[in-house]
XYZ file of C-alpha atoms in Angstrom:
126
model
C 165.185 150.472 41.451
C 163.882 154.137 41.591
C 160.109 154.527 40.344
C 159.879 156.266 37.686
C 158.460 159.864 38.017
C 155.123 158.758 37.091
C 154.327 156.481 40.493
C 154.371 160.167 42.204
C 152.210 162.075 40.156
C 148.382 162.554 40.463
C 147.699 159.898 37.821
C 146.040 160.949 34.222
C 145.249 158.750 30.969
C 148.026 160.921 29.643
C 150.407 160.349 31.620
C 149.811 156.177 31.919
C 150.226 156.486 27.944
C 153.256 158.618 28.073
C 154.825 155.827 29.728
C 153.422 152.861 28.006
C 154.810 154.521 24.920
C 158.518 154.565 26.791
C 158.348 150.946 27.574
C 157.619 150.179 24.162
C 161.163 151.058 23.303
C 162.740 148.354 25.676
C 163.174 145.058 25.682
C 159.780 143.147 26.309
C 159.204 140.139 28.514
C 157.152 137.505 27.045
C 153.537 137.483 28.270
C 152.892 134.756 31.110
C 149.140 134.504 30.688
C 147.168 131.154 31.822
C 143.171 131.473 31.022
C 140.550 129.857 33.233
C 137.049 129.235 32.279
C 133.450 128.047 34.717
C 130.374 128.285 34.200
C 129.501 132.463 33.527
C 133.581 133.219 34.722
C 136.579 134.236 32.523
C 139.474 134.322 34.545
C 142.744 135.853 33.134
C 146.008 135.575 35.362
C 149.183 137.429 34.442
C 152.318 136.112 36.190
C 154.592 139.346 36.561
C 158.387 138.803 37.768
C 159.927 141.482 40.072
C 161.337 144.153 38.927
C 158.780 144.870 35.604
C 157.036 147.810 34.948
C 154.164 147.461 33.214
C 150.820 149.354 31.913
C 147.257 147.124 31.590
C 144.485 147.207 28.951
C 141.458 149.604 29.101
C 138.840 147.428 30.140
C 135.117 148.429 29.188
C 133.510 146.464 31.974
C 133.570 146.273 35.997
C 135.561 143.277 37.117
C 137.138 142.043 39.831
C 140.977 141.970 39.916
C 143.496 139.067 42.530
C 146.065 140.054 43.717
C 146.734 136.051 44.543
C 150.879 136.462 45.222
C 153.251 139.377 45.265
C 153.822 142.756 46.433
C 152.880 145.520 43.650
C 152.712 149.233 43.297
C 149.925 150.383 40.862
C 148.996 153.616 39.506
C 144.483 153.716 40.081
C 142.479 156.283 39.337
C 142.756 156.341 43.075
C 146.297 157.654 42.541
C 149.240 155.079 43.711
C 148.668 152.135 45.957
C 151.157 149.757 47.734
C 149.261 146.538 47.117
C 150.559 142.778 48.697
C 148.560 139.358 48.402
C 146.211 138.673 49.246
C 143.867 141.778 48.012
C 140.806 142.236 45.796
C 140.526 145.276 43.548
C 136.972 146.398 41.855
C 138.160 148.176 38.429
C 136.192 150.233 37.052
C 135.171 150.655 33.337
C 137.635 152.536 31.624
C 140.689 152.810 33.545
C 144.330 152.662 32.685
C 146.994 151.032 35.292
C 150.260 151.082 35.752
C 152.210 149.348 37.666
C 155.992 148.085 39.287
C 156.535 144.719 40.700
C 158.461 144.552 44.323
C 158.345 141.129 44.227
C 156.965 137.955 41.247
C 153.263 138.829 41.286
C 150.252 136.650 39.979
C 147.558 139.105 39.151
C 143.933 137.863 37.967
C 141.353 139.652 36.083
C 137.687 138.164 36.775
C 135.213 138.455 34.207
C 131.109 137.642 34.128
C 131.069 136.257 30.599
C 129.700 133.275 29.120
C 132.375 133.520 25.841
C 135.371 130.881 25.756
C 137.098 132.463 22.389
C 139.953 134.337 23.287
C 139.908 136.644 20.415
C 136.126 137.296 20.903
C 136.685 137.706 24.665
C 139.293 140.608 24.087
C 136.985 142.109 21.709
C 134.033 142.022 23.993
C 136.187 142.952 27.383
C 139.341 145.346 25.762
């Protein structure tokens, strides 16, 4: 599969919404999410099969991100990178991703928080 245009352009809010807004109008895969918890540490890992294109949430803290399996190309505000397992990421508050999976990818968000409810954890964190 051909990236689309976006993956070659200098990468803009804009332009990460553009296309977030195009892959609302196919089919959608069913979220694979698992949610770990310890002591001060929300973990969220998203299991992404090859082939998807996806966009990720506007986070308003500094985390961590895993790249624990898989080979993934993802639109930073660093412009595109080629990323394969293992890797850690540092994202920045803020920031919009995209992103196209080469291969199944298991990516995990890590969060300092001491919350356990899911709904008040994507308040606090989205």
């Amino acid at each position: 599969m051909e990236l689309p245009a976006i993956f070659t352009q200098v990468p803009s809010r804009e332009s990460v919404m553009r296309l977030e807004e195009m892959l609302r109008t196919y089919p959608q895969l069913p979220e694979d999410v698992h949610h770990h918890f310890a002591p001060g540490i929300y973990m969220r890992e998203l299991r992404i099969p090859a082939g998807a294109v996806l966009t990720g949430k506007i986070h308003r803290t500094e985390h961590l991100n895993i790249l624990a399996q898989g080979d993934i190309s993802v639109l930073t505000e660093h412009g595109m990178q080629r990323l394969r397992a293992p890797c850690v990421v540092k994202s920045s508050p803020g920031i919009k991703r995209a992103g196209y999976a080469h291969t199944d990818v298991v990516w995990i968000c890590v969060h300092p928080t001491t919350e356990t409810d899911l709904a008040k954890l994507e308040e606090q964190l989205i």
